PDB file of C-alpha atoms and ligand atoms in Angstrom:
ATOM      1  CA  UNK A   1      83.884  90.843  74.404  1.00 89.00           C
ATOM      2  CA  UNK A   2      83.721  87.123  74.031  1.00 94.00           C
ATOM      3  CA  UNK A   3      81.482  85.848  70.528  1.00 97.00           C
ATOM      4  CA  UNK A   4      79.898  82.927  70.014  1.00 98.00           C
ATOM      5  CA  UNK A   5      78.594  81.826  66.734  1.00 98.00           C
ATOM      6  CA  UNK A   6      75.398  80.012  66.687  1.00 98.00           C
ATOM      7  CA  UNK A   7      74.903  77.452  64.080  1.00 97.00           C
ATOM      8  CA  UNK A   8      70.955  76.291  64.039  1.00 96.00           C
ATOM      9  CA  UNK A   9      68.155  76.329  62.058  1.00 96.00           C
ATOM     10  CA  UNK A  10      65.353  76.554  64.049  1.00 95.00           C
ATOM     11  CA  UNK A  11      65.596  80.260  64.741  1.00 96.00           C
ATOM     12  CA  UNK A  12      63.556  80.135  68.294  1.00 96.00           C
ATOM     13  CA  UNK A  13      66.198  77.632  69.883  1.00 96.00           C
ATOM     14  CA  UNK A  14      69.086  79.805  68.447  1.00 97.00           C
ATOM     15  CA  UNK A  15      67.672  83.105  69.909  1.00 97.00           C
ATOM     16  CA  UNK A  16      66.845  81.092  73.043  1.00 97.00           C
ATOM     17  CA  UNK A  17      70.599  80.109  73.231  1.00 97.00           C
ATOM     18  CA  UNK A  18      71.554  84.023  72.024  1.00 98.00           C
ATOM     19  CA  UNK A  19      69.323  85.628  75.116  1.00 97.00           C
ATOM     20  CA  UNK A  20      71.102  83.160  77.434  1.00 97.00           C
ATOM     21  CA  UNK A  21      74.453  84.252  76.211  1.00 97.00           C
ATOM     22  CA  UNK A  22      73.759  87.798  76.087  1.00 97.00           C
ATOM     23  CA  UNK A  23      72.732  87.811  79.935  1.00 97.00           C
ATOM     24  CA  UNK A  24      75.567  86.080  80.854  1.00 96.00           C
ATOM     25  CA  UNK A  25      77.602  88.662  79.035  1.00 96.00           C
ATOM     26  CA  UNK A  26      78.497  86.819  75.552  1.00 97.00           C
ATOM     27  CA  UNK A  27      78.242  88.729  72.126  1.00 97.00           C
ATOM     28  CA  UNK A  28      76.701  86.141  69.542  1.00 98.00           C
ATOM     29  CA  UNK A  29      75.931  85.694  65.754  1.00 98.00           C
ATOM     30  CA  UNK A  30      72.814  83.679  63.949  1.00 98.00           C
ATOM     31  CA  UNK A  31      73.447  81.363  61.173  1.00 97.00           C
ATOM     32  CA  UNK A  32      70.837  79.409  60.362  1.00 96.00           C
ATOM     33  CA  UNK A  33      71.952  77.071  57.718  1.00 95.00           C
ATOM     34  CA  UNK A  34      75.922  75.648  57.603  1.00 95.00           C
ATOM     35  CA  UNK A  35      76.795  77.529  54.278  1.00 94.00           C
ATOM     36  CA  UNK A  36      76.086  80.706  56.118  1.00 95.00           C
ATOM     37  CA  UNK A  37      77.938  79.258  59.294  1.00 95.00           C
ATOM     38  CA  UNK A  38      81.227  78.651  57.582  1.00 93.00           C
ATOM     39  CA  UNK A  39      80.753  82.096  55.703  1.00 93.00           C
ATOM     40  CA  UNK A  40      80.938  83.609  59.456  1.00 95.00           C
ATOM     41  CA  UNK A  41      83.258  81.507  60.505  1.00 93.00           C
ATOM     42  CA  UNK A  42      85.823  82.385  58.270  1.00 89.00           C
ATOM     43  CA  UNK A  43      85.074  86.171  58.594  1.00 89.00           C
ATOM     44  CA  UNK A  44      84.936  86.644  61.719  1.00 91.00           C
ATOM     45  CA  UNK A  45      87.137  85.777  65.143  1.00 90.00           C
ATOM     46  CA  UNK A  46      84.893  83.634  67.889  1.00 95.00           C
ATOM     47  CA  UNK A  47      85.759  82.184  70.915  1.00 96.00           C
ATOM     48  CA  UNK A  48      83.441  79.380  70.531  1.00 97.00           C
ATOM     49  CA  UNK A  49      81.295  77.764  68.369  1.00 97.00           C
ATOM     50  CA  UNK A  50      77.420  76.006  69.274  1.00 97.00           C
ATOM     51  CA  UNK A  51      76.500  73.831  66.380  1.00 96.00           C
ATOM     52  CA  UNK A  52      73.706  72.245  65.205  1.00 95.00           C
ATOM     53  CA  UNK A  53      74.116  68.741  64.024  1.00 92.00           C
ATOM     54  CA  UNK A  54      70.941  68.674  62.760  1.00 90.00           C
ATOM     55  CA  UNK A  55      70.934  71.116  59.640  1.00 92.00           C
ATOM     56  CA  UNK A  56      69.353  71.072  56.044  1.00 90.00           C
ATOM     57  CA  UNK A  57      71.861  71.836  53.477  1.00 88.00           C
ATOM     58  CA  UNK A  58      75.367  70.885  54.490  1.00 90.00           C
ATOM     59  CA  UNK A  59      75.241  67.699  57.233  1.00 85.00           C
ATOM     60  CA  UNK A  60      76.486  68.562  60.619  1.00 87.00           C
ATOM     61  CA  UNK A  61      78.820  66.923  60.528  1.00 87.00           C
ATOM     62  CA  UNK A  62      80.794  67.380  57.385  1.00 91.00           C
ATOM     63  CA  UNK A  63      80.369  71.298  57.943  1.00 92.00           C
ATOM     64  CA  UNK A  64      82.275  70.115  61.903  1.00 91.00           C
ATOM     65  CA  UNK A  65      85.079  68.574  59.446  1.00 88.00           C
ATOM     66  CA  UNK A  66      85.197  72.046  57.402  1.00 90.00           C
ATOM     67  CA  UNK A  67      85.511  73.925  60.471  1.00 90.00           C
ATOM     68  CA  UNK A  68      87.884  71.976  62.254  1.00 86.00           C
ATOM     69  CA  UNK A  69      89.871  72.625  58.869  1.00 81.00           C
ATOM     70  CA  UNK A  70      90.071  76.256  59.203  1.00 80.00           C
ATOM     71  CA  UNK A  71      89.799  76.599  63.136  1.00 86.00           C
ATOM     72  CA  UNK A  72      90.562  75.015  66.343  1.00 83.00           C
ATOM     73  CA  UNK A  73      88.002  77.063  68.462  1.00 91.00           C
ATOM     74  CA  UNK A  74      85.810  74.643  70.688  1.00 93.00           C
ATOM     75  CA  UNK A  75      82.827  73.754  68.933  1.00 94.00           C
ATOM     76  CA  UNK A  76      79.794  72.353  71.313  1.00 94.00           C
ATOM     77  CA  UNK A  77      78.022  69.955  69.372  1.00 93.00           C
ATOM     78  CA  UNK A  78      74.077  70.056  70.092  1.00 93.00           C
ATOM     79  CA  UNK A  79      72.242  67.503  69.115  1.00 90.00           C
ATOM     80  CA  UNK A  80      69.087  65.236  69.398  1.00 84.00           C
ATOM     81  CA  UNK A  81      70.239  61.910  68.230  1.00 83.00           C
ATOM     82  CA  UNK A  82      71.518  59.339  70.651  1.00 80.00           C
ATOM     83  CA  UNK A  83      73.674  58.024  67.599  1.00 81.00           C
ATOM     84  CA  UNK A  84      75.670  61.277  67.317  1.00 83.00           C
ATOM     85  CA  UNK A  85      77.107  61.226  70.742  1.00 80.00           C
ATOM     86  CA  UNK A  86      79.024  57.776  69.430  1.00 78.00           C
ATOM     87  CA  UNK A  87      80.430  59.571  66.630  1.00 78.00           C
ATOM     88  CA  UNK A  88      81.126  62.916  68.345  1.00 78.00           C
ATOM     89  CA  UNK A  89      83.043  60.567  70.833  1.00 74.00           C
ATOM     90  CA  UNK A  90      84.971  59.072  68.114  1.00 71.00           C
ATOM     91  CA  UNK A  91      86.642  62.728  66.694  1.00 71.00           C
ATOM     92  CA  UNK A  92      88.539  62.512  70.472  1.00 58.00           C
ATOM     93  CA  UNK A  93      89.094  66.149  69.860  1.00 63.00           C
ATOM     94  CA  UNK A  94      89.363  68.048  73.810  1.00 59.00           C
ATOM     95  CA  UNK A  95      88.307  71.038  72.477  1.00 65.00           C
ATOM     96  CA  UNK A  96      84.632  69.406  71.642  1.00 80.00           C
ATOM     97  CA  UNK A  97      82.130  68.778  73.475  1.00 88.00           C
ATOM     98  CA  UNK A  98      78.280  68.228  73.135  1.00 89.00           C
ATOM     99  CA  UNK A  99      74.875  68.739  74.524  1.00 92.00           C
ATOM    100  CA  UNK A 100      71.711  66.815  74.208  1.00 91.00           C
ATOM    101  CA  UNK A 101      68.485  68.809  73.071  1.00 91.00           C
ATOM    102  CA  UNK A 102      66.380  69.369  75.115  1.00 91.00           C
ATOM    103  CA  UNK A 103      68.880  70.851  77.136  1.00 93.00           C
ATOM    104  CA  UNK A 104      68.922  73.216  80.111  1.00 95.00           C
ATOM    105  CA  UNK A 105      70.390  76.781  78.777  1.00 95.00           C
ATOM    106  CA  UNK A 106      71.991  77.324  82.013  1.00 95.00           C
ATOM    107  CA  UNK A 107      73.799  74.362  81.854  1.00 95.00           C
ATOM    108  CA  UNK A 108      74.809  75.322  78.162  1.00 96.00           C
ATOM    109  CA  UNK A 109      76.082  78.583  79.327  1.00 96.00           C
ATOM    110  CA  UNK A 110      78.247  76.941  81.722  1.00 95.00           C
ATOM    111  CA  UNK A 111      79.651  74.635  79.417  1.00 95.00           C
ATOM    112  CA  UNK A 112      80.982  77.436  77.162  1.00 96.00           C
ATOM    113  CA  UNK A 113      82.318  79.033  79.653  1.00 95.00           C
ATOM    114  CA  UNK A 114      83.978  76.104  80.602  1.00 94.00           C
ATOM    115  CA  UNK A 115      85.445  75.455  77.061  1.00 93.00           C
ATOM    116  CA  UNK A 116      86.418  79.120  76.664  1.00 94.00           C
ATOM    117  CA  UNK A 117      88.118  79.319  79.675  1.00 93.00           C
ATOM    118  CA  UNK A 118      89.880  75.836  79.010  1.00 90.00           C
ATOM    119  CA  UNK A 119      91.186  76.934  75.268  1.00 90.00           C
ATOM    120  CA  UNK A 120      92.399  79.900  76.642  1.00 89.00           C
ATOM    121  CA  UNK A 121      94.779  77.917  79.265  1.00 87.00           C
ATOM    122  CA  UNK A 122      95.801  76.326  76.923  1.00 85.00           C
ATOM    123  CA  UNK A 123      96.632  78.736  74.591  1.00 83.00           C
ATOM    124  CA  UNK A 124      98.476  80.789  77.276  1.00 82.00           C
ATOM    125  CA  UNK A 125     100.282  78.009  78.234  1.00 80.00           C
ATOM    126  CA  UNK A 126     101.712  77.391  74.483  1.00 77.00           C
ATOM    127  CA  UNK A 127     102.529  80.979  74.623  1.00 76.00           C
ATOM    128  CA  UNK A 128     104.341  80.454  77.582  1.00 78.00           C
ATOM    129  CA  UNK A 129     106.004  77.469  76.386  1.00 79.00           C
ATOM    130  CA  UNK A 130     107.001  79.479  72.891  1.00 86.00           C
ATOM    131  CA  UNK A 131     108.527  82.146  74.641  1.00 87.00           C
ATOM    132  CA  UNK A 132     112.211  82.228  76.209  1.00 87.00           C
ATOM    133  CA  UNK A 133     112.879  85.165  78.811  1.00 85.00           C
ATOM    134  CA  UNK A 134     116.527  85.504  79.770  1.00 86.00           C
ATOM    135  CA  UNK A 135     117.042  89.038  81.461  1.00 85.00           C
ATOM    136  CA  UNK A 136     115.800  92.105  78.899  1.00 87.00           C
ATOM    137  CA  UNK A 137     116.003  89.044  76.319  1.00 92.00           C
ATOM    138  CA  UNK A 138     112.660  87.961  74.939  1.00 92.00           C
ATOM    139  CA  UNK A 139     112.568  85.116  72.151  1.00 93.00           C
ATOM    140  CA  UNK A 140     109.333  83.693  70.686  1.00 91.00           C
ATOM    141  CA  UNK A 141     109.914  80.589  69.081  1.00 89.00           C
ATOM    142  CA  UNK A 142     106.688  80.374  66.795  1.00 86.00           C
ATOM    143  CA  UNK A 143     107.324  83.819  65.628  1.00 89.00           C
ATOM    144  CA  UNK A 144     111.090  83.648  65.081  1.00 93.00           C
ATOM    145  CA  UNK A 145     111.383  87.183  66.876  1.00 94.00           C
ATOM    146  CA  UNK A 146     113.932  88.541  69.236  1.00 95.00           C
ATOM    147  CA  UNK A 147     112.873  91.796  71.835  1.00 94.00           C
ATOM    148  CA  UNK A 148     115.632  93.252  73.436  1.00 94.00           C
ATOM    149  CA  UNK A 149     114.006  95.733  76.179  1.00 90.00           C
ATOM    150  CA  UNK A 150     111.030  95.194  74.774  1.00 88.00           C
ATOM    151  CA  UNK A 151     112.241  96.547  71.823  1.00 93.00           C
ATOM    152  CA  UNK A 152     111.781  94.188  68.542  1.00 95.00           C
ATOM    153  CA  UNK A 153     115.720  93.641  66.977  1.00 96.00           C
ATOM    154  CA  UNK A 154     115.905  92.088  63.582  1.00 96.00           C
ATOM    155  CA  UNK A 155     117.602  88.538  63.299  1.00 96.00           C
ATOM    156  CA  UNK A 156     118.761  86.559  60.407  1.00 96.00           C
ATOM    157  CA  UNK A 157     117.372  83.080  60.295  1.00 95.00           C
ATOM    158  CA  UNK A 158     120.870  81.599  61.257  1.00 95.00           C
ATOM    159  CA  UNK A 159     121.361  84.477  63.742  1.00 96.00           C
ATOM    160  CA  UNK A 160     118.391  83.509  65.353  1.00 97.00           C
ATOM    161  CA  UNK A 161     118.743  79.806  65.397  1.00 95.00           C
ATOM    162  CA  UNK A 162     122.384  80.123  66.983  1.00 96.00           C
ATOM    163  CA  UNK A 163     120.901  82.302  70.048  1.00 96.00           C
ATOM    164  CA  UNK A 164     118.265  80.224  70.478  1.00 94.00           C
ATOM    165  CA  UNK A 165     120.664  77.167  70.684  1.00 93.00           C
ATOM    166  CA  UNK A 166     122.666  78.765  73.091  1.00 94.00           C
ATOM    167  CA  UNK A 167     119.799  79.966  75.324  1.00 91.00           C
ATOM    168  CA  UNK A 168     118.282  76.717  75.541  1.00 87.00           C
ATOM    169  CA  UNK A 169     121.733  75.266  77.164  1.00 87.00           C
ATOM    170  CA  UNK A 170     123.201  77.819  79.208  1.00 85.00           C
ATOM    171  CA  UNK A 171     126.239  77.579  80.878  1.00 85.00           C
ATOM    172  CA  UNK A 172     127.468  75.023  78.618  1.00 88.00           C
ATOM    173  CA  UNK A 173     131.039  75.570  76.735  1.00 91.00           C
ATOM    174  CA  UNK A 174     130.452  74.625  72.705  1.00 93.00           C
ATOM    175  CA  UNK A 175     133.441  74.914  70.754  1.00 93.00           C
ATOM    176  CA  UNK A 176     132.922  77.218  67.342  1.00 93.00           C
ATOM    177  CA  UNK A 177     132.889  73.863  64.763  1.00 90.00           C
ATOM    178  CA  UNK A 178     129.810  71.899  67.414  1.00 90.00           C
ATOM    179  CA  UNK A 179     127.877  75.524  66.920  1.00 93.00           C
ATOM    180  CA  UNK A 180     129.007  74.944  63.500  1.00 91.00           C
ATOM    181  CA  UNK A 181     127.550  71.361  62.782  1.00 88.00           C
ATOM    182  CA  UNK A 182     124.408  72.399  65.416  1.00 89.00           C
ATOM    183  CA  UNK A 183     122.945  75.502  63.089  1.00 92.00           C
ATOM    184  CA  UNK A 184     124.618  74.580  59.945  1.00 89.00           C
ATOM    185  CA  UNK A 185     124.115  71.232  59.410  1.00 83.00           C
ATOM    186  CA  UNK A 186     126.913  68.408  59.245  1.00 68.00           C
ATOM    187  CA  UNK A 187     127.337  68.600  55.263  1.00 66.00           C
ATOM    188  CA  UNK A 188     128.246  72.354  56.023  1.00 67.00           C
ATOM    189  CA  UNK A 189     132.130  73.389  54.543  1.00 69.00           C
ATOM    190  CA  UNK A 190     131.760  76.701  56.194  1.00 73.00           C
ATOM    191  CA  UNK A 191     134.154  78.306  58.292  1.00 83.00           C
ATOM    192  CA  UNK A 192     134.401  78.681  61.850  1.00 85.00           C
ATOM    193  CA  UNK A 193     134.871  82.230  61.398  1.00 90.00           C
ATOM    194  CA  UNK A 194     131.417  82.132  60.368  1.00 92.00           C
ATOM    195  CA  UNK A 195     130.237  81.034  64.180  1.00 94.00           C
ATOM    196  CA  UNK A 196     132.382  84.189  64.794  1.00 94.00           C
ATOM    197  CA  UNK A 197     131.288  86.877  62.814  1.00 95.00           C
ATOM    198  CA  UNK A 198     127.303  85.658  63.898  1.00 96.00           C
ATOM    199  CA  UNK A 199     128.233  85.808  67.344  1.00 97.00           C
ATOM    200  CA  UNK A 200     129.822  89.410  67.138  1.00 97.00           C
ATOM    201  CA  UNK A 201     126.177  90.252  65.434  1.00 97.00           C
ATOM    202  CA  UNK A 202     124.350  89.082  68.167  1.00 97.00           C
ATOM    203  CA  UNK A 203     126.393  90.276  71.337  1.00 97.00           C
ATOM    204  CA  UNK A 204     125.579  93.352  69.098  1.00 97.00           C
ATOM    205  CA  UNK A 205     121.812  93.381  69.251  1.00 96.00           C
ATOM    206  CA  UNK A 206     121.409  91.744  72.813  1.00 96.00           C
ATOM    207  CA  UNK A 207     124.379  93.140  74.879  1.00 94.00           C
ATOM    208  CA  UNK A 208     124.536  96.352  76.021  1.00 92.00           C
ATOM    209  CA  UNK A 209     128.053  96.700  75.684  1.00 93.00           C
ATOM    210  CA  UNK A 210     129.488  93.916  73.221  1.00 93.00           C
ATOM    211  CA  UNK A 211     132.605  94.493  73.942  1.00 92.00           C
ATOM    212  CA  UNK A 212     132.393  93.519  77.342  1.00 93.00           C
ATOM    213  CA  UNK A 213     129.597  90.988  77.033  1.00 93.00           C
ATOM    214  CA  UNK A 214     127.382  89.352  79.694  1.00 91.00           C
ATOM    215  CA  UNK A 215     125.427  87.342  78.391  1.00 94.00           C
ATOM    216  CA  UNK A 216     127.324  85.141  75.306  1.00 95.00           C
ATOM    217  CA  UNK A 217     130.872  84.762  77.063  1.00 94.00           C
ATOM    218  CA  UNK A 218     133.896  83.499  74.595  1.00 94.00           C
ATOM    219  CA  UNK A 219     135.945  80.580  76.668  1.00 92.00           C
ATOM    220  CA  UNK A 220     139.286  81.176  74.906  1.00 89.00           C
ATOM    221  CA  UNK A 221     140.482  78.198  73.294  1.00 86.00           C
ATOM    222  CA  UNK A 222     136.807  76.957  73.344  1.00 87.00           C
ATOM    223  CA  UNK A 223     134.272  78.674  71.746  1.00 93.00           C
ATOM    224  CA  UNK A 224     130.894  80.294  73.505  1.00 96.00           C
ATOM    225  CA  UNK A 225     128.953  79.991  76.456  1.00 94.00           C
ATOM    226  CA  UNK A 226     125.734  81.152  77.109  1.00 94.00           C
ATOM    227  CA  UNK A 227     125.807  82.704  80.497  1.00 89.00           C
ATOM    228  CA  UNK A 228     122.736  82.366  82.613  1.00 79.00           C
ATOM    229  CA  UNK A 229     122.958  83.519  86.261  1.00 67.00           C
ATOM    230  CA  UNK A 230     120.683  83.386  89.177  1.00 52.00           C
ATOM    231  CA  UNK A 231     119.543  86.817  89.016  1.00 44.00           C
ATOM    232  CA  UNK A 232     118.364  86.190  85.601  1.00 41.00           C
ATOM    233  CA  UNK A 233     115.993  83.321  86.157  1.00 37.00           C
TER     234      UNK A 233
HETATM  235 CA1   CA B 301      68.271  71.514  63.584  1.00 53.61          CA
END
């Protein structure tokens, strides 16, 4: 279930904003000062967060500053004051937004789903863009991991860095010393056998039979060639 945390002091707005959610089928927590708020915050995992600018204690917007330091959640600002809109305007953050008290709790239920469904695009979409699929070949970039199957093999960090070369430029001949210079760095006095001995490793973890392998291909004379075919795209 999707949580909202609900940062305001005036308890009968926040449970006004926490019935609204709860009909429209949104779990939510009640802090009512911004100590408490960032206490939540950094215990427990919400989709969005409705804060108060308004708050004794902490000001609004220093406690915005503190979450934006541990978070990157949308946060809908709610506020009174024409003068906050300016500054709220200023953070140019797209995961922000505000709304203007009095406001119409349908139209604040709308625009969290609207944020929520927005991060989440976006979020999917850097998943997407982290992730390499080539055949039973999985690669997440963020995570540095490598699923072969679906099944999770282990890589060393120049292992991984040399795959993840070649996959992002199939079907393009490198000889050994340009994968040499590419993962180990210009300054490197290493062998070429090196690119050789990862490259055995590898065909080992991703190719069902190494000895005969389909996807890293050795051009004789050359070097290696990732090999990316129609039927794998
Ligand atoms: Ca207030």
């Amino acid at each position: 279930m999707q949580k909202i945390l609900i940062i305001e002091d005036e308890l009968n707005i926040a449970e006004l904003e926490r019935d609204y959610l709860e009909v429209n089928g949104f779990e939510s927590d009640i802090a009512t000062t911004g100590e408490k708020g960032l206490e939540l915050a950094r215990m427990n995992t919400y989709n969005l967060i409705l804060l108060d600018l308004m708050l004794p204690g902490i000001d609004g917007f220093e406690l915005y500053k503190r979450l934006r330091q541990v978070l990157d959640i949308p946060i809908l600002m709610v506020t009174a004051r024409k003068e906050d809109i300016d500054m709220i305007r200023g953070f140019d953050r797209g995961a922000d937004d505000y709304i203007i008290k009095p406001f119409n709790p349908n139209e604040l239920v709308a625009r969290v789903k609207a944020h929520i469904s927005r991060y989440d695009r976006l979020i999917q979409r850097e998943q997407i863009q982290n992730t390499l699929q080539i055949g039973s070949i999985l690669i997440q970039s963020d995570s540095r991991r490598v699923f072969v199957n679906d099944e999770e093999k282990m890589f060393t960090a120049k292992e991984f860095d040399l795959l993840k070369f070649l996959v992002e430029n199939p079907n393009i001949a490198f000889t050994k010393e340009h994968l040499m210079e590419r993962i180990w760095g210009y300054d490197s006095l290493g062998d070429v056998n090196t690119v050789t001995v990862h490259i055995r490793k590898i065909r080992e973890k991703i190719e069902k039979d190494p000895s005969n392998p389909q996807f890293i291909e050795t051009i004789w004379g050359v070097g290696y060639r990732f090999m990316k075919k129609d039927r794998f795209q």
